[in-house]
Amino acid sequence: MNKLQYINSLLILIVLWMPTYSWAKTKLFYLTLENNVFTPSELKIPAKEKVKLIIHNKDDKAEEFDSFDLNREKMLFPHKKAVIFIGPLLPGKYEYFGEYNPNSARGIIIVEVSNAN
Amino acid sequence: MCFRVLFIMIIIFSGHAFADGIVVDKVYHPYVLPDEQEFEWRLISRQTDDENLLAQRIAYGQSVSDNVMIEGYLIGEKTALEDFKLQAYEIEVRWMITEQGELWADWGMLFEVEKQHNSNDWEVTTGILFEKEFGRTSLTMNLFGVYESGESLQDEFEAEFRLKYRYRWLPQIQPAIELYTGEDYIGIGPAFMGIQRFNGQKQLKWELGFIAELSQTDKDHTLRFALEYEF
């Protein structure tokens, strides 16, 4: 394989690698941050399914959503909505918190096999 | 799909890699946070039968939008023959293309321009950054194309591939396996990374890896360490 063929192979692999969009309907779930408190503090979502979490920060200051369990970090700008994609996850409890107010801005995502709402 | 692509990549790069210099460095994640600043220090110590090389980088970076971060580096090196001195400067741009978790995998791109301090030699790098979650583990892969040109360099295109498979055990301790390929180089070894959070957005990230070269019988070990303070 010469260098040109090698580069061609790389390009083919890059195309194979490129993002593929999922057209399946992603379920929406909502959280609100107000007075440095997330509500609902416990949110149930379905297991083994990707969901879209929309967080509305109603406070005047920014907050940063952080969860090692969920492997997500997201800046929540004041009076704006942020989107976080979660999952697919196994059943269990996944904690998250706000980095600027970790004592009050806390919550749990409960992943259940069924009856999530 | 992912492991099929990974397998193909390893097969191809194990036989036909072009890059030279120090291949072991850092496996980049394809993520950028807005309003983030960071200081970074990297140390790489490579020992072979013929030479010992110590390279250090210090950097400052800042996100300039929701998905773009710019980082500037000063690179110093020490060899067995030369004392530690400034070797090069570099500017790097990282672009988070997809929202984390939105697609089957997360994607980003990296662009770097490096100039040697004492010569008119340039290196331009373009790379694809990939990360895919599998439960509590994450697979991160980087594919770089490097173009070198200058007064003491032969114009050439090179390619590098880096891989990290990480277990997110605890925030402070996340064991991993890292693999690097470049010209006549296939290195693999254990690595660890961790993160310690402080007040607000402040956090300290650390990475440590020990990479052994596999394709040659001669000694070729690289120890890498990195500290990143984000605020």
Coordinates of C-alpha atoms in Angstrom, one line a residue:
Chain A
M1 CA 0.0 0.0 0.0
N2 CA 1.5 3.3 -1.0
K3 CA 1.0 6.6 0.7
L4 CA -1.9 7.7 -1.6
Q5 CA -3.7 4.4 -1.1
Y6 CA -3.2 4.8 2.6
I7 CA -4.7 8.2 2.7
N8 CA -7.6 7.0 0.7
S9 CA -8.1 4.2 3.2
L10 CA -8.1 6.8 5.9
L11 CA -10.7 8.9 4.2
I12 CA -13.0 5.9 3.7
L13 CA -12.6 5.1 7.4
I14 CA -13.4 8.7 8.3
V15 CA -16.6 8.5 6.3
L16 CA -17.5 5.2 8.0
W17 CA -16.8 6.9 11.3
M18 CA -18.8 10.0 10.7
P19 CA -21.9 10.8 12.8
T20 CA -25.0 8.9 12.0
Y21 CA -28.3 10.5 13.0
S22 CA -30.9 8.6 14.9
W23 CA -34.4 9.3 13.7
A24 CA -36.1 7.5 16.5
K25 CA -38.4 9.7 18.6
T26 CA -36.5 10.7 21.7
K27 CA -38.7 11.1 24.8
L28 CA -38.5 14.5 26.5
F29 CA -38.2 15.1 30.3
Y30 CA -38.1 18.4 32.1
L31 CA -36.3 19.9 35.1
T32 CA -36.5 23.4 36.5
L33 CA -33.8 25.2 38.4
E34 CA -35.3 28.0 40.6
N35 CA -33.8 29.5 43.8
N36 CA -30.9 27.1 43.3
V37 CA -33.1 24.1 43.6
F38 CA -33.8 21.5 40.9
T39 CA -37.4 20.3 40.6
P40 CA -38.6 17.6 40.6
S41 CA -35.7 16.5 42.8
E42 CA -36.4 12.9 41.6
L43 CA -37.0 12.3 38.0
K44 CA -38.0 8.9 36.6
I45 CA -36.9 8.0 33.1
P46 CA -37.1 4.7 31.2
A47 CA -34.2 2.2 31.2
K48 CA -32.2 1.3 28.1
E49 CA -33.5 4.3 26.2
K50 CA -32.0 7.6 25.2
V51 CA -33.9 10.6 26.6
K52 CA -33.7 14.3 26.1
L53 CA -33.6 16.3 29.4
I54 CA -34.5 20.0 29.1
I55 CA -33.5 22.1 32.0
H56 CA -34.9 25.6 32.5
N57 CA -32.8 27.8 34.6
K58 CA -35.2 30.4 36.0
D59 CA -32.5 32.0 38.3
D60 CA -30.6 35.2 37.6
K61 CA -27.2 33.4 37.8
A62 CA -25.6 30.6 35.7
E63 CA -25.3 27.1 37.1
E64 CA -23.3 24.1 35.9
F65 CA -25.1 20.8 35.8
D66 CA -22.6 18.1 36.8
S67 CA -23.0 14.3 37.2
F68 CA -20.2 11.8 37.4
D69 CA -22.9 9.0 37.4
L70 CA -24.4 10.3 34.2
N71 CA -21.0 11.4 32.7
R72 CA -22.5 14.8 31.9
E73 CA -21.5 18.4 32.4
K74 CA -23.5 21.3 31.1
M75 CA -23.6 25.0 31.6
L76 CA -27.1 26.3 32.5
F77 CA -27.3 30.0 31.5
P78 CA -29.7 32.3 33.4
H79 CA -33.3 32.4 32.1
K80 CA -32.4 29.9 29.4
K81 CA -33.2 26.3 28.6
A82 CA -30.4 23.7 28.2
V83 CA -30.6 20.3 26.6
I84 CA -28.8 17.2 27.9
F85 CA -29.0 13.8 26.2
I86 CA -29.0 10.9 28.7
G87 CA -28.7 7.2 28.2
P88 CA -29.4 4.5 27.3
L89 CA -28.9 3.6 31.0
L90 CA -29.4 0.5 33.1
P91 CA -31.9 0.7 36.0
G92 CA -30.6 2.5 39.0
K93 CA -30.2 5.9 40.7
Y94 CA -27.9 8.5 39.1
E95 CA -27.1 11.6 41.2
Y96 CA -26.4 15.1 39.8
F97 CA -25.7 18.5 41.3
G98 CA -25.1 22.2 40.5
E99 CA -21.4 23.1 40.8
Y100 CA -22.1 26.6 42.1
N101 CA -24.6 25.5 44.7
P102 CA -23.9 21.9 45.4
N103 CA -25.7 21.8 48.8
S104 CA -29.1 23.0 47.5
A105 CA -29.0 22.2 43.8
R106 CA -29.1 18.5 43.9
G107 CA -31.2 15.7 42.4
I108 CA -31.5 12.1 41.3
I109 CA -32.4 10.6 38.0
I110 CA -34.2 7.3 38.7
V111 CA -33.9 4.9 35.8
E112 CA -36.7 2.3 35.8
V113 CA -37.7 -0.5 33.5
S114 CA -41.3 0.8 33.0
N115 CA -43.9 3.3 34.1
A116 CA -41.4 6.2 33.8
N117 CA -43.0 9.7 33.6
Chain B
M1 CA -19.8 -1.0 14.4
C2 CA -17.4 0.7 16.8
F3 CA -15.2 -2.3 17.5
R4 CA -15.2 -3.2 13.8
V5 CA -13.9 0.3 13.0
L6 CA -11.4 0.1 15.9
F7 CA -10.1 -3.3 14.7
I8 CA -9.6 -2.0 11.2
M9 CA -7.8 1.1 12.4
I10 CA -5.4 -0.9 14.6
I11 CA -4.6 -3.3 11.7
I12 CA -4.0 -0.5 9.2
F13 CA -1.9 1.7 11.6
S14 CA 0.1 -1.2 12.9
G15 CA 1.5 -1.8 9.5
H16 CA 1.5 1.6 7.8
A17 CA 2.0 4.5 10.1
F18 CA 4.0 7.6 9.1
A19 CA 4.4 9.9 12.0
D20 CA 7.7 10.6 13.7
G21 CA 8.9 12.4 16.9
I22 CA 7.1 11.7 20.2
V23 CA 3.8 10.0 19.4
V24 CA 2.7 9.6 23.0
D25 CA 1.1 12.7 24.2
K26 CA -2.6 13.0 25.2
V27 CA -5.8 11.4 24.0
Y28 CA -8.2 14.3 23.5
H29 CA -11.9 14.2 24.4
P30 CA -14.3 15.9 22.0
Y31 CA -15.9 18.1 24.6
V32 CA -15.9 21.9 25.3
L33 CA -17.7 23.8 28.0
P34 CA -18.6 27.4 27.6
D35 CA -17.1 30.0 29.9
E36 CA -14.2 27.8 30.7
Q37 CA -10.6 28.7 31.2
E38 CA -7.7 26.3 32.0
F39 CA -4.0 26.1 32.7
E40 CA -2.3 22.9 31.7
W41 CA 1.1 21.3 32.3
R42 CA 2.2 18.2 30.5
L43 CA 5.4 16.2 31.1
I44 CA 6.7 13.4 28.8
S45 CA 9.8 11.4 29.5
R46 CA 10.9 9.0 26.8
Q47 CA 13.7 6.5 27.4
T48 CA 15.2 4.4 24.6
D49 CA 18.6 2.6 24.3
D50 CA 20.0 5.6 22.5
E51 CA 18.4 8.6 24.2
N52 CA 16.5 10.2 27.0
L53 CA 14.1 12.9 26.1
L54 CA 12.2 15.1 28.5
A55 CA 9.5 17.4 27.1
Q56 CA 7.2 19.7 29.0
R57 CA 4.3 21.9 27.8
I58 CA 2.6 24.7 29.6
A59 CA -0.6 26.1 28.2
Y60 CA -3.5 28.4 28.8
G61 CA -6.8 27.8 27.2
Q62 CA -10.2 29.5 27.0
S63 CA -13.5 28.6 25.4
V64 CA -14.6 31.3 23.0
S65 CA -18.1 30.0 22.3
D66 CA -20.4 27.1 23.4
N67 CA -18.4 24.6 21.4
V68 CA -14.9 26.0 20.6
M69 CA -11.8 26.3 22.8
I70 CA -8.5 27.9 21.9
E71 CA -5.3 26.9 23.7
G72 CA -1.8 28.3 23.4
Y73 CA 1.3 26.2 24.3
L74 CA 4.9 26.8 25.1
I75 CA 6.9 23.6 24.6
G76 CA 10.3 22.9 26.2
E77 CA 12.6 19.9 25.7
K78 CA 15.7 18.5 27.3
T79 CA 17.8 15.8 25.7
A80 CA 21.0 14.0 26.8
L81 CA 23.0 16.5 24.8
E82 CA 21.1 19.7 25.4
D83 CA 19.8 21.4 28.5
F84 CA 16.1 22.2 28.9
K85 CA 15.1 25.0 26.6
L86 CA 12.2 26.5 24.7
Q87 CA 11.6 24.3 21.7
A88 CA 8.4 25.4 20.1
Y89 CA 5.1 27.3 20.3
E90 CA 1.7 26.0 19.4
I91 CA -1.8 27.2 19.0
E92 CA -4.7 24.7 19.2
V93 CA -8.4 24.9 18.5
R94 CA -10.8 22.2 19.7
W95 CA -14.3 22.1 18.2
M96 CA -17.1 20.1 19.8
I97 CA -19.2 19.1 16.8
T98 CA -22.0 17.2 18.4
E99 CA -23.8 17.5 21.8
Q100 CA -22.7 14.8 24.2
G101 CA -25.0 11.8 24.0
E102 CA -27.0 13.2 21.1
L103 CA -25.8 10.7 18.5
W104 CA -24.5 7.2 18.5
A105 CA -21.1 8.7 19.4
D106 CA -19.7 12.1 20.2
W107 CA -17.5 13.9 17.7
G108 CA -15.1 16.8 17.6
M109 CA -12.2 18.2 15.6
L110 CA -8.8 19.5 16.5
F111 CA -6.6 22.0 14.6
E112 CA -3.0 22.8 15.7
V113 CA -0.3 25.0 14.3
E114 CA 3.2 24.6 15.8
K115 CA 6.4 26.6 15.0
Q116 CA 9.9 25.7 16.2
H117 CA 11.5 28.4 18.3
N118 CA 14.9 28.5 16.6
S119 CA 14.0 27.6 13.0
N120 CA 11.4 28.3 10.4
D121 CA 9.9 24.9 10.7
W122 CA 6.1 24.4 10.9
E123 CA 3.7 21.6 11.7
V124 CA 0.0 21.7 11.0
T125 CA -2.3 19.1 12.5
T126 CA -5.9 18.3 11.8
G127 CA -7.7 15.6 13.7
I128 CA -10.9 13.9 14.4
L129 CA -11.9 13.3 18.0
F130 CA -14.3 10.5 18.9
E131 CA -15.9 9.3 22.1
K132 CA -18.4 6.5 22.8
E133 CA -19.9 5.5 26.1
F134 CA -20.4 1.8 27.0
G135 CA -22.1 1.9 30.4
R136 CA -19.4 3.0 32.9
T137 CA -16.6 2.8 30.3
S138 CA -15.7 5.2 27.6
L139 CA -13.8 4.7 24.4
T140 CA -11.9 7.7 23.1
M141 CA -10.1 7.8 19.8
N142 CA -8.1 10.5 17.9
L143 CA -7.1 10.3 14.3
F144 CA -4.6 13.0 13.2
G145 CA -3.2 14.1 9.9
V146 CA 0.0 16.1 10.3
Y147 CA 1.8 18.1 7.7
E148 CA 5.4 19.2 8.3
S149 CA 7.3 21.8 6.4
G150 CA 10.2 24.1 6.9
E151 CA 13.9 24.9 6.4
S152 CA 15.2 21.8 8.2
L153 CA 12.2 19.5 7.6
Q154 CA 11.3 17.5 4.5
D155 CA 7.8 18.4 3.5
E156 CA 5.7 15.4 4.4
F157 CA 2.3 14.2 5.5
E158 CA 2.0 12.0 8.5
A159 CA -0.7 10.2 10.4
E160 CA -1.2 9.3 14.0
F161 CA -3.8 7.4 15.9
R162 CA -4.5 7.5 19.7
L163 CA -6.9 5.4 21.7
K164 CA -8.0 5.4 25.3
Y165 CA -10.4 2.9 26.9
R166 CA -11.4 4.2 30.3
Y167 CA -13.4 2.8 33.3
R168 CA -15.1 5.6 35.2
W169 CA -14.6 4.0 38.6
L170 CA -14.4 7.0 40.8
P171 CA -14.1 10.7 39.8
Q172 CA -10.6 10.8 41.3
I173 CA -9.4 7.5 39.9
Q174 CA -10.3 6.3 36.4
P175 CA -8.1 3.5 35.1
A176 CA -7.5 3.2 31.4
I177 CA -5.6 1.5 28.6
E178 CA -4.0 3.8 26.0
L179 CA -2.7 2.9 22.6
Y180 CA -0.6 5.2 20.3
T181 CA 0.6 4.6 16.8
G182 CA 3.0 6.6 14.6
E183 CA 6.0 6.0 12.3
D184 CA 7.6 2.7 13.4
Y185 CA 5.8 3.1 16.6
I186 CA 3.1 1.1 18.3
G187 CA 2.8 1.8 22.0
I188 CA 0.4 0.5 24.6
G189 CA 0.2 0.7 28.3
P190 CA -1.8 1.4 31.5
A191 CA -3.0 4.9 32.3
F192 CA -5.0 6.6 35.0
M193 CA -6.9 9.9 35.1
G194 CA -8.9 11.6 37.7
I195 CA -10.7 14.8 38.6
Q196 CA -11.0 16.7 41.9
R197 CA -13.7 19.3 42.1
F198 CA -13.4 22.5 44.1
N199 CA -15.8 25.4 44.6
G200 CA -17.8 26.5 41.5
Q201 CA -16.3 25.6 38.2
K202 CA -12.8 25.1 39.6
Q203 CA -11.5 21.6 39.2
L204 CA -8.1 19.8 38.8
K205 CA -7.7 17.0 36.3
W206 CA -4.7 14.7 36.3
E207 CA -3.5 12.0 33.9
L208 CA -0.7 9.5 34.2
G209 CA 0.4 6.9 31.7
F210 CA 3.2 4.5 31.1
I211 CA 3.5 3.4 27.4
A212 CA 5.8 0.7 26.2
E213 CA 6.7 0.4 22.5
L214 CA 5.7 -3.0 21.1
S215 CA 7.0 -3.2 17.5
Q216 CA 10.7 -3.0 18.3
T217 CA 12.8 -5.2 20.5
D218 CA 14.9 -2.3 21.8
K219 CA 13.9 -0.4 25.0
D220 CA 11.4 2.4 24.4
H221 CA 9.3 3.5 27.3
T222 CA 7.4 6.7 27.7
L223 CA 6.0 8.1 31.0
R224 CA 3.5 10.9 30.6
F225 CA 1.9 13.1 33.2
A226 CA -0.6 16.0 32.8
L227 CA -2.2 18.4 35.2
E228 CA -5.1 20.6 34.1
Y229 CA -6.6 23.3 36.3
E230 CA -10.0 24.5 35.0
F231 CA -11.8 27.6 36.4

